[in-house]
Short mmCIF file of C-alpha atoms in Angstrom, two decimals:
data_model
loop_
_atom_site.label_atom_id
_atom_site.label_comp_id
_atom_site.label_asym_id
_atom_site.label_seq_id
_atom_site.Cartn_x
_atom_site.Cartn_y
_atom_site.Cartn_z
CA UNK W 1 37.03 123.26 -18.62
CA UNK W 2 33.69 123.90 -16.95
CA UNK W 3 33.24 126.54 -14.33
CA UNK W 4 31.16 125.58 -11.35
CA UNK W 5 29.40 128.47 -9.64
CA UNK W 6 28.37 128.06 -6.04
CA UNK W 7 26.30 130.54 -4.12
CA UNK W 8 27.62 131.14 -0.63
CA UNK W 9 25.33 131.48 2.43
CA UNK W 10 26.54 135.03 2.83
CA UNK W 11 25.19 136.03 -0.53
CA UNK W 12 21.74 134.67 0.41
CA UNK W 13 21.67 136.58 3.70
CA UNK W 14 22.78 139.83 2.02
CA UNK W 15 20.07 139.48 -0.60
CA UNK W 16 17.42 138.87 2.10
CA UNK W 17 18.47 141.98 4.05
CA UNK W 18 18.49 144.07 0.90
CA UNK W 19 14.99 142.88 -0.01
CA UNK W 20 13.70 143.61 3.53
CA UNK W 21 15.11 147.16 3.48
CA UNK W 22 13.52 147.82 0.10
CA UNK W 23 10.19 146.55 1.41
CA UNK W 24 10.39 148.84 4.47
CA UNK W 25 11.29 151.82 2.36
CA UNK W 26 8.29 151.21 0.14
CA UNK W 27 5.98 150.83 3.13
CA UNK W 28 7.81 153.43 5.25
CA UNK W 29 7.91 150.94 8.06
CA UNK W 30 9.67 151.75 11.32
CA UNK W 31 11.77 148.62 11.82
CA UNK W 32 13.00 145.31 10.63
CA UNK W 33 11.55 142.77 13.05
CA UNK W 34 8.16 141.06 12.68
CA UNK W 35 6.97 142.62 15.94
CA UNK W 36 7.79 146.12 14.73
CA UNK W 37 6.01 145.41 11.43
CA UNK W 38 2.92 144.12 13.27
CA UNK W 39 2.74 147.16 15.54
CA UNK W 40 3.24 149.47 12.61
CA UNK W 41 0.42 147.70 10.69
CA UNK W 42 -2.02 147.89 13.64
CA UNK W 43 -1.23 151.56 14.15
CA UNK W 44 -1.73 152.58 10.53
CA UNK W 45 -4.52 150.28 9.29
CA UNK W 46 -8.06 151.59 8.62
CA UNK W 47 -9.53 148.56 10.39
CA UNK W 48 -10.69 149.70 13.83
CA UNK W 49 -9.92 146.54 15.79
CA UNK W 50 -6.11 146.22 15.44
CA UNK W 51 -5.59 149.98 16.05
CA UNK W 52 -7.50 149.88 19.35
CA UNK W 53 -5.67 146.75 20.46
CA UNK W 54 -2.48 148.82 20.39
CA UNK W 55 -3.70 152.19 21.75
CA UNK W 56 -6.44 151.39 24.32
CA UNK W 57 -6.07 150.36 27.96
CA UNK W 58 -5.62 146.74 29.13
CA UNK W 59 -9.35 145.91 29.53
CA UNK W 60 -10.33 147.43 26.21
CA UNK W 61 -7.38 145.72 24.53
CA UNK W 62 -8.72 142.33 25.64
CA UNK W 63 -12.27 143.18 24.50
CA UNK W 64 -11.10 144.48 21.13
CA UNK W 65 -8.81 141.48 20.72
CA UNK W 66 -11.70 138.99 21.12
CA UNK W 67 -14.02 141.05 18.91
CA UNK W 68 -11.39 141.25 16.19
CA UNK W 69 -10.67 137.55 16.46
CA UNK W 70 -14.42 136.68 16.33
CA UNK W 71 -15.21 138.69 13.23
CA UNK W 72 -12.00 137.66 11.51
CA UNK W 73 -13.03 134.03 12.10
CA UNK W 74 -16.46 134.76 10.59
CA UNK W 75 -14.81 136.26 7.52
CA UNK W 76 -12.53 133.25 7.06
CA UNK W 77 -15.49 130.88 7.58
CA UNK W 78 -17.46 132.64 4.84
CA UNK W 79 -14.46 132.48 2.56
CA UNK W 80 -14.18 128.75 3.22
CA UNK W 81 -17.85 128.19 2.33
CA UNK W 82 -17.44 130.24 -0.85
CA UNK W 83 -14.35 128.32 -1.97
CA UNK W 84 -15.88 124.95 -1.09
CA UNK W 85 -19.05 125.82 -3.04
CA UNK W 86 -16.98 126.76 -6.06
CA UNK W 87 -14.88 123.59 -5.96
CA UNK W 88 -17.97 121.34 -5.58
CA UNK W 89 -19.18 122.40 -9.05
CA UNK W 90 -22.80 122.30 -7.94
CA UNK W 91 -25.51 123.00 -10.51
CA UNK W 92 -29.04 124.33 -10.38
CA UNK W 93 -31.87 122.23 -11.81
CA UNK W 94 -34.53 123.81 -13.95
CA UNK W 95 -37.84 122.06 -14.64
CA UNK W 96 -40.32 122.96 -17.35
CA UNK W 97 -43.58 121.12 -18.01
CA UNK W 98 -45.67 121.54 -21.11
CA UNK W 99 -46.42 120.31 -24.61
CA UNK W 100 -44.33 121.04 -27.66
CA UNK W 101 -43.72 119.64 -31.11
CA UNK W 102 -41.19 116.85 -30.77
CA UNK W 103 -39.89 113.67 -32.35
CA UNK W 104 -42.18 110.68 -32.09
CA UNK W 105 -40.35 107.88 -30.25
CA UNK W 106 -39.14 104.70 -31.89
CA UNK W 107 -41.57 101.82 -31.19
CA UNK W 108 -40.32 98.23 -31.02
CA UNK W 109 -42.82 95.37 -31.32
CA UNK W 110 -42.00 91.71 -30.65
CA UNK W 111 -43.93 88.53 -30.06
CA UNK W 112 -43.69 87.04 -26.57
CA UNK W 113 -42.57 83.76 -28.18
CA UNK W 114 -39.28 84.02 -30.10
CA UNK W 115 -40.02 81.19 -32.57
CA UNK W 116 -42.88 79.34 -34.16
CA UNK W 117 -43.11 75.89 -32.63
CA UNK W 118 -43.89 74.37 -36.02
CA UNK W 119 -40.52 75.66 -37.30
CA UNK W 120 -38.33 74.54 -34.36
CA UNK W 121 -40.15 71.34 -33.34
CA UNK W 122 -37.56 69.14 -35.08
CA UNK W 123 -34.75 70.81 -33.11
CA UNK W 124 -36.51 70.57 -29.74
CA UNK W 125 -38.10 67.15 -30.18
CA UNK W 126 -35.78 65.28 -27.78
CA UNK W 127 -35.78 68.16 -25.29
CA UNK W 128 -39.59 68.27 -25.23
CA UNK W 129 -39.76 64.52 -24.60
CA UNK W 130 -37.30 64.87 -21.73
CA UNK W 131 -39.29 67.76 -20.28
CA UNK W 132 -42.56 65.86 -20.44
CA UNK W 133 -41.00 62.83 -18.74
CA UNK W 134 -39.35 65.02 -16.08
CA UNK W 135 -42.66 66.73 -15.29
CA UNK W 136 -44.29 63.31 -14.94
CA UNK W 137 -41.61 62.26 -12.45
CA UNK W 138 -41.96 65.50 -10.48
CA UNK W 139 -45.74 65.07 -10.26
CA UNK W 140 -45.27 61.49 -9.04
CA UNK W 141 -43.03 62.70 -6.22
CA UNK W 142 -45.45 65.50 -5.29
CA UNK W 143 -48.28 62.98 -4.92
CA UNK W 144 -46.19 60.76 -2.67
CA UNK W 145 -45.52 58.05 -5.26
CA UNK W 146 -42.16 56.39 -5.53
CA UNK W 147 -39.85 57.83 -8.14
CA UNK W 148 -39.39 54.38 -9.57
CA UNK W 149 -43.15 53.97 -10.11
CA UNK W 150 -44.43 52.98 -13.58
CA UNK W 151 -44.54 53.89 -16.40
CA UNK W 152 -40.91 55.00 -16.00
CA UNK W 153 -39.95 52.24 -13.63
CA UNK W 154 -36.29 51.77 -14.51
CA UNK W 155 -33.38 53.51 -16.13
CA UNK W 156 -33.46 50.85 -18.88
CA UNK W 157 -37.03 51.81 -19.80
CA UNK W 158 -36.11 55.48 -19.79
CA UNK W 159 -33.14 54.87 -22.05
CA UNK W 160 -35.37 53.06 -24.51
CA UNK W 161 -37.90 55.89 -24.62
CA UNK W 162 -35.62 58.93 -24.37
CA UNK W 163 -32.27 60.13 -25.60
CA UNK W 164 -30.54 61.04 -22.32
CA UNK W 165 -27.57 62.81 -23.89
CA UNK W 166 -29.07 66.23 -23.21
CA UNK W 167 -30.18 65.15 -19.75
CA UNK W 168 -26.72 63.98 -18.71
CA UNK W 169 -25.24 67.34 -19.68
CA UNK W 170 -27.56 69.40 -17.43
CA UNK W 171 -29.87 67.19 -15.32
CA UNK W 172 -32.75 68.12 -13.07
CA UNK W 173 -32.71 66.70 -9.54
CA UNK W 174 -35.05 66.51 -6.57
CA UNK W 175 -33.76 67.64 -3.20
CA UNK W 176 -35.70 66.11 -0.32
CA UNK W 177 -35.37 68.45 2.68
CA UNK W 178 -37.43 66.46 5.16
CA UNK W 179 -34.27 66.29 7.24
CA UNK W 180 -32.51 69.67 6.74
CA UNK W 181 -29.23 68.29 8.11
CA UNK W 182 -29.15 65.36 5.69
CA UNK W 183 -30.89 66.31 2.42
CA UNK W 184 -31.36 63.58 -0.17
CA UNK W 185 -30.47 64.40 -3.78
CA UNK W 186 -32.13 62.23 -6.43
CA UNK W 187 -31.68 62.38 -10.19
CA UNK W 188 -35.14 62.12 -11.75
CA UNK W 189 -33.96 59.41 -14.17
CA UNK W 190 -31.30 57.94 -11.84
CA UNK W 191 -28.61 58.11 -14.50
CA UNK W 192 -25.93 59.91 -12.47
CA UNK W 193 -23.18 57.47 -11.53
CA UNK W 194 -21.76 59.73 -8.79
CA UNK W 195 -24.39 58.97 -6.17
CA UNK W 196 -27.55 60.47 -7.58
CA UNK W 197 -30.58 58.73 -6.18
CA UNK W 198 -28.84 57.96 -2.92
CA UNK W 199 -28.78 59.64 0.44
CA UNK W 200 -26.69 62.72 1.02
CA UNK W 201 -24.20 61.90 3.80
CA UNK W 202 -25.68 58.34 3.86
CA UNK W 203 -27.85 59.00 6.90
CA UNK W 204 -31.42 59.44 5.74
CA UNK W 205 -34.07 56.88 4.70
CA UNK W 206 -35.00 56.34 1.08
CA UNK W 207 -37.35 58.82 -0.53
CA UNK W 208 -39.87 56.19 -1.60
CA UNK W 209 -40.42 55.06 2.01
CA UNK W 210 -41.77 58.41 3.20
CA UNK W 211 -45.34 59.56 3.22
CA UNK W 212 -46.36 62.63 1.25
CA UNK W 213 -46.82 64.64 4.46
CA UNK W 214 -43.16 64.12 5.38
CA UNK W 215 -41.75 65.13 2.01
CA UNK W 216 -40.53 68.60 1.29
CA UNK W 217 -39.02 68.75 -2.16
CA UNK W 218 -37.09 71.32 -4.08
CA UNK W 219 -36.46 70.93 -7.78
CA UNK W 220 -32.94 71.99 -8.74
CA UNK W 221 -30.78 72.24 -11.84
CA UNK W 222 -27.49 70.40 -11.41
CA UNK W 223 -24.56 72.26 -12.96
CA UNK W 224 -21.16 70.59 -12.96
CA UNK W 225 -17.59 71.64 -13.67
CA UNK W 226 -15.45 68.76 -14.98
CA UNK W 227 -12.08 70.42 -15.56
CA UNK W 228 -9.28 70.14 -13.00
CA UNK W 229 -11.22 69.33 -9.82
CA UNK W 230 -14.80 68.14 -10.59
CA UNK W 231 -17.40 70.22 -8.76
CA UNK W 232 -21.18 70.56 -8.91
CA UNK W 233 -23.58 73.22 -7.73
CA UNK W 234 -27.39 73.03 -7.41
CA UNK W 235 -29.53 75.86 -8.70
CA UNK W 236 -32.53 75.58 -6.35
CA UNK W 237 -36.12 76.68 -7.00
CA UNK W 238 -39.15 76.68 -4.73
CA UNK W 239 -41.43 76.39 -7.78
CA UNK W 240 -41.14 73.27 -9.90
CA UNK W 241 -42.63 75.10 -12.90
CA UNK W 242 -39.98 77.80 -12.65
CA UNK W 243 -37.21 75.22 -12.30
CA UNK W 244 -38.33 73.35 -15.41
CA UNK W 245 -38.68 76.59 -17.38
CA UNK W 246 -35.15 77.78 -16.47
CA UNK W 247 -33.76 74.33 -17.22
CA UNK W 248 -35.55 74.33 -20.57
CA UNK W 249 -34.13 77.77 -21.41
CA UNK W 250 -30.59 76.56 -20.67
CA UNK W 251 -31.03 73.48 -22.84
CA UNK W 252 -32.78 75.27 -25.73
CA UNK W 253 -30.12 78.02 -25.63
CA UNK W 254 -27.44 75.39 -26.16
CA UNK W 255 -29.37 73.86 -29.08
CA UNK W 256 -30.39 77.07 -30.86
CA UNK W 257 -26.96 78.71 -30.48
CA UNK W 258 -25.68 76.25 -33.08
CA UNK W 259 -28.26 77.36 -35.66
CA UNK W 260 -27.11 80.12 -38.07
CA UNK W 261 -28.70 83.54 -37.56
CA UNK W 262 -30.51 83.58 -40.91
CA UNK W 263 -32.13 80.24 -40.12
CA UNK W 264 -33.25 81.49 -36.69
CA UNK W 265 -34.83 84.55 -38.30
CA UNK W 266 -36.80 82.31 -40.66
CA UNK W 267 -38.06 80.34 -37.65
CA UNK W 268 -39.53 83.48 -36.04
CA UNK W 269 -42.71 85.42 -36.75
CA UNK W 270 -42.60 87.25 -40.07
CA UNK W 271 -43.78 90.89 -40.32
CA UNK W 272 -46.56 90.28 -42.85
CA UNK W 273 -48.06 87.61 -40.56
CA UNK W 274 -47.74 89.59 -37.33
CA UNK W 275 -48.49 93.23 -38.30
CA UNK W 276 -51.98 93.10 -39.81
CA UNK W 277 -52.79 96.84 -39.85
CA UNK W 278 -50.94 100.08 -39.17
CA UNK W 279 -51.98 103.73 -38.93
CA UNK W 280 -49.88 106.73 -37.89
CA UNK W 281 -52.06 109.78 -37.33
CA UNK W 282 -54.23 109.95 -40.44
CA UNK W 283 -51.66 108.23 -42.66
CA UNK W 284 -51.87 104.48 -43.36
CA UNK W 285 -48.72 102.42 -42.95
CA UNK W 286 -47.77 98.73 -43.14
CA UNK W 287 -45.14 96.24 -42.05
CA UNK W 288 -42.88 97.72 -44.74
CA UNK W 289 -42.51 100.83 -42.55
CA UNK W 290 -40.85 98.72 -39.84
CA UNK W 291 -37.17 97.80 -39.55
CA UNK W 292 -36.55 94.16 -38.67
CA UNK W 293 -33.89 93.16 -36.13
CA UNK W 294 -33.21 89.87 -34.40
CA UNK W 295 -33.53 89.98 -30.60
CA UNK W 296 -32.17 86.90 -28.74
CA UNK W 297 -34.96 86.97 -26.14
CA UNK W 298 -37.90 87.58 -28.51
CA UNK W 299 -36.75 86.49 -31.96
CA UNK W 300 -37.80 88.78 -34.80
CA UNK W 301 -38.64 92.30 -33.61
CA UNK W 302 -39.88 95.21 -35.69
CA UNK W 303 -39.05 98.87 -35.05
CA UNK W 304 -41.19 101.75 -36.25
CA UNK W 305 -39.56 105.19 -36.70
CA UNK W 306 -36.06 104.00 -35.79
CA UNK W 307 -34.52 106.89 -37.72
CA UNK W 308 -31.69 104.89 -39.24
CA UNK W 309 -32.41 105.53 -42.91
CA UNK W 310 -34.96 108.35 -42.77
CA UNK W 311 -35.83 111.38 -40.68
CA UNK W 312 -37.70 110.77 -37.45
CA UNK W 313 -41.44 111.45 -37.54
CA UNK W 314 -42.76 114.52 -35.72
CA UNK W 315 -45.64 114.54 -33.25
CA UNK W 316 -47.36 117.94 -33.10
CA UNK W 317 -50.60 117.08 -31.28
CA UNK W 318 -51.34 115.10 -28.13
CA UNK W 319 -53.80 112.24 -28.02
CA UNK W 320 -54.21 108.72 -29.36
CA UNK W 321 -55.61 109.92 -32.71
CA UNK W 322 -52.22 111.40 -33.60
CA UNK W 323 -50.13 108.42 -32.53
CA UNK W 324 -49.43 104.94 -33.83
CA UNK W 325 -52.19 102.33 -34.11
CA UNK W 326 -51.43 98.65 -34.73
CA UNK W 327 -53.39 95.43 -35.05
CA UNK W 328 -51.14 92.47 -34.25
CA UNK W 329 -51.63 88.73 -34.66
CA UNK W 330 -49.45 86.85 -32.17
CA UNK W 331 -50.56 83.34 -33.30
CA UNK W 332 -50.22 81.90 -29.83
CA UNK W 333 -51.42 78.49 -31.01
CA UNK W 334 -47.91 78.11 -32.42
CA UNK W 335 -46.05 79.02 -29.20
CA UNK W 336 -43.30 76.78 -27.79
CA UNK W 337 -45.13 75.19 -24.84
CA UNK W 338 -42.26 74.86 -22.34
CA UNK W 339 -40.34 78.01 -23.30
CA UNK W 340 -43.00 80.72 -23.13
CA UNK W 341 -45.76 80.87 -20.53
CA UNK W 342 -46.87 84.41 -21.49
CA UNK W 343 -49.09 85.21 -24.47
CA UNK W 344 -49.00 88.69 -25.94
CA UNK W 345 -46.80 91.26 -27.63
CA UNK W 346 -43.73 92.87 -26.09
CA UNK W 347 -43.53 96.64 -26.68
CA UNK W 348 -40.97 99.30 -25.96
CA UNK W 349 -40.68 103.04 -26.63
CA UNK W 350 -37.16 104.40 -26.97
CA UNK W 351 -35.02 107.03 -28.66
CA UNK W 352 -34.14 106.94 -32.34
CA UNK W 353 -30.97 104.99 -33.19
CA UNK W 354 -30.90 103.31 -29.78
CA UNK W 355 -31.02 99.55 -29.25
CA UNK W 356 -34.23 98.29 -27.58
CA UNK W 357 -33.53 96.36 -24.38
CA UNK W 358 -37.00 94.93 -23.98
CA UNK W 359 -36.16 92.71 -21.02
CA UNK W 360 -35.35 95.80 -18.94
CA UNK W 361 -37.78 98.43 -20.18
CA UNK W 362 -40.40 96.68 -22.30
CA UNK W 363 -44.07 96.13 -21.45
CA UNK W 364 -46.59 93.45 -22.46
CA UNK W 365 -49.76 94.05 -24.44
CA UNK W 366 -52.24 91.28 -23.63
CA UNK W 367 -53.84 89.28 -26.41
CA UNK W 368 -57.56 89.80 -27.05
CA UNK W 369 -57.44 93.40 -25.81
CA UNK W 370 -57.03 96.92 -27.11
CA UNK W 371 -54.14 98.50 -25.23
CA UNK W 372 -53.85 102.28 -25.14
CA UNK W 373 -50.51 103.76 -24.06
CA UNK W 374 -50.09 107.39 -23.02
CA UNK W 375 -46.56 108.76 -22.98
CA UNK W 376 -44.89 111.37 -20.80
CA UNK W 377 -41.41 112.29 -22.01
CA UNK W 378 -38.60 113.26 -19.63
CA UNK W 379 -35.51 114.75 -21.26
CA UNK W 380 -32.57 114.61 -18.87
CA UNK W 381 -29.36 116.56 -19.49
CA UNK W 382 -26.45 116.02 -17.12
CA UNK W 383 -23.32 118.14 -17.10
CA UNK W 384 -20.16 116.12 -17.61
CA UNK W 385 -16.97 116.06 -15.62
CA UNK W 386 -16.31 117.48 -13.04
CA UNK W 387 -20.02 117.93 -12.24
CA UNK W 388 -20.98 114.27 -12.75
CA UNK W 389 -19.36 111.06 -13.95
CA UNK W 390 -21.33 110.61 -17.16
CA UNK W 391 -20.34 110.06 -20.77
CA UNK W 392 -21.49 111.78 -23.94
CA UNK W 393 -20.98 108.91 -26.43
CA UNK W 394 -19.19 106.12 -24.55
CA UNK W 395 -15.76 106.90 -26.04
CA UNK W 396 -14.28 107.33 -22.55
CA UNK W 397 -15.69 104.02 -21.24
CA UNK W 398 -13.12 101.18 -20.98
CA UNK W 399 -15.58 98.59 -22.37
CA UNK W 400 -15.90 97.73 -26.05
CA UNK W 401 -19.53 98.25 -27.09
CA UNK W 402 -20.62 95.05 -28.84
CA UNK W 403 -23.87 96.70 -29.97
CA UNK W 404 -21.99 98.95 -32.40
CA UNK W 405 -22.77 96.38 -35.08
CA UNK W 406 -26.31 97.77 -35.07
CA UNK W 407 -24.97 101.35 -35.48
CA UNK W 408 -26.87 102.33 -32.34
CA UNK W 409 -25.95 104.97 -29.78
CA UNK W 410 -24.26 104.23 -26.46
CA UNK W 411 -26.36 103.24 -23.45
CA UNK W 412 -25.49 101.88 -20.03
CA UNK W 413 -27.51 98.70 -20.78
CA UNK W 414 -25.36 98.07 -23.87
CA UNK W 415 -22.22 98.67 -21.81
CA UNK W 416 -23.24 96.28 -19.00
CA UNK W 417 -24.10 93.50 -21.44
CA UNK W 418 -20.91 94.02 -23.43
CA UNK W 419 -18.93 93.88 -20.21
CA UNK W 420 -20.64 90.65 -19.13
CA UNK W 421 -20.02 89.05 -22.53
CA UNK W 422 -16.34 89.99 -22.35
CA UNK W 423 -16.09 88.37 -18.92
CA UNK W 424 -18.02 85.36 -20.18
CA UNK W 425 -15.43 84.80 -22.89
CA UNK W 426 -12.53 85.45 -20.52
CA UNK W 427 -13.78 82.99 -17.88
CA UNK W 428 -15.71 80.42 -19.91
CA UNK W 429 -14.03 80.54 -23.34
CA UNK W 430 -17.28 81.20 -25.24
CA UNK W 431 -20.03 83.80 -25.52
CA UNK W 432 -23.59 83.69 -24.19
CA UNK W 433 -26.36 83.33 -26.71
CA UNK W 434 -28.28 86.42 -25.46
CA UNK W 435 -25.53 88.95 -26.26
CA UNK W 436 -23.55 89.93 -29.38
CA UNK W 437 -20.27 88.14 -29.95
CA UNK W 438 -16.81 89.69 -29.92
CA UNK W 439 -14.72 88.97 -33.02
CA UNK W 440 -13.41 85.41 -33.16
CA UNK W 441 -15.70 84.07 -30.40
CA UNK W 442 -18.35 81.34 -30.71
CA UNK W 443 -21.59 80.90 -28.79
CA UNK W 444 -21.59 78.43 -25.89
CA UNK W 445 -23.16 75.00 -26.39
CA UNK W 446 -23.06 71.83 -24.34
CA UNK W 447 -21.26 69.77 -26.99
CA UNK W 448 -18.25 72.05 -27.50
CA UNK W 449 -18.31 73.62 -24.01
CA UNK W 450 -19.71 71.07 -21.53
CA UNK W 451 -18.99 73.33 -18.53
CA UNK W 452 -20.55 76.49 -19.94
CA UNK W 453 -23.74 76.38 -17.84
CA UNK W 454 -21.76 75.98 -14.60
CA UNK W 455 -19.45 78.83 -15.61
CA UNK W 456 -22.35 81.06 -16.66
CA UNK W 457 -24.25 80.47 -13.42
CA UNK W 458 -21.16 81.19 -11.30
CA UNK W 459 -20.38 84.34 -13.25
CA UNK W 460 -23.95 85.64 -13.10
CA UNK W 461 -24.08 85.22 -9.31
CA UNK W 462 -20.63 86.72 -8.72
CA UNK W 463 -20.88 90.08 -6.94
CA UNK W 464 -17.26 90.88 -7.78
CA UNK W 465 -17.77 90.54 -11.54
CA UNK W 466 -21.04 92.43 -11.39
CA UNK W 467 -19.46 95.30 -9.46
CA UNK W 468 -16.59 95.45 -11.96
CA UNK W 469 -19.03 96.08 -14.80
CA UNK W 470 -21.01 98.62 -12.77
CA UNK W 471 -17.81 100.55 -11.98
CA UNK W 472 -16.64 100.40 -15.61
CA UNK W 473 -19.86 101.62 -17.26
CA UNK W 474 -21.20 105.17 -17.09
CA UNK W 475 -24.61 106.76 -17.47
CA UNK W 476 -25.20 108.87 -20.57
CA UNK W 477 -25.15 112.63 -20.05
CA UNK W 478 -28.20 113.14 -22.26
CA UNK W 479 -31.07 110.73 -21.72
CA UNK W 480 -34.72 110.57 -22.74
CA UNK W 481 -37.10 108.55 -20.59
CA UNK W 482 -40.63 107.56 -21.59
CA UNK W 483 -43.10 107.15 -18.74
CA UNK W 484 -46.16 105.26 -19.85
CA UNK W 485 -49.72 104.98 -18.60
CA UNK W 486 -51.59 101.94 -19.88
CA UNK W 487 -55.30 101.19 -20.20
CA UNK W 488 -56.95 98.11 -21.68
CA UNK W 489 -60.34 97.01 -22.97
CA UNK W 490 -61.61 93.77 -24.53
CA UNK W 491 -61.21 93.71 -28.29
CA UNK W 492 -63.20 93.09 -30.34
CA UNK W 493 -66.51 93.51 -28.57
CA UNK W 494 -69.14 90.82 -29.00
CA UNK W 495 -71.32 93.01 -31.18
CA UNK W 496 -68.52 94.13 -33.49
CA UNK W 497 -67.15 90.60 -33.73
#
């Protein structure tokens, strides 16, 4: 049988009295009540205020009471500041400026055009014909001519000249905003069976009946969602050139995403053709000293001093004579005409073993010039939790880093892109061509995923999805930033040429 012991209230009271008597005996206090203890404390303390509150006359008691209360409040206030300062984990910043021997940064070089047009012409042949015809239609509308004007005077003629399969997937439209309340949406080739080429809200005159002074056009990309409830959105542009370029990028992305990686690399600029001469300090180098990677935006890119297989090079002296010198041939006569409007080389300086995100941090070197780049290095070291919400290597970030396949270090750019690709797969069922793929996922293309462009556009403009990735990713605790100053001169000069 179990014995249950219960403590009676009387036992608790007896213990409390016993403890109080022991405390008074130790302190030699005069009584047992709180008032007696307070008087005894004021009478025997070394602090002047409480003693005079007890022994002085009424007026002095009041004065001493307020003085004691004032300075006691100041003491507690200072204690509060001290504790709050400690719990805030504030740090002091130290700044030192000077020159020292350090690692030379990794240098990534890419061509502004990702592919040679001669190598991808067969893949983009139909797209280029569509683009040329679309530009002709846009120019006709800008000059006040009817859209149905010759030489493309009917949809039958267009169908004979062009393969409209690509066009029907993601068409370009004109939005006539002469009447803001009733805009007219017209498919450039009038192939849309859902009302393209007719009046929006059926209350505005035909486009071909207006004079050029009355017309105010916007060129837009029409993106449609066909699943469940069909829905279309219009991606508007104020510049027709920009609209056609973005439309061309969407279409070419869909086409090239179906080409194997090794084939795409063969279509790009090869190192022996692009890197004509190389010199680091007084030592000659060549394209063999560069590591080749494939960058979705710029095709084949080449990294000098990446530090993957060998020790990073050391820079011990300032000045251009001790840096890297390159002569590059960008072969802009072989650029893709509608994809790239910029001629030059894309450059980026970054840390060893880090992936180069040229779209964010890269710079252009103009063709026909000698570009000199001076570098100022900022090394930033942040203290981790609880001082700041940063990460040392990304292991505590709830986003799988898709750039680990390159064996590169963690960066917030890699995290944000990995997060977007994960959301792209979750919402659209495929991955975007510009980012690495998770395991078991295929790149989006218009044949297998007809709604991918609509889904991608909606996801990219979603503030909620963007904020989710920003909240999930963290800055690195240790970061090196390269601030560059750039100067240019014509090269070669007329005399030397």
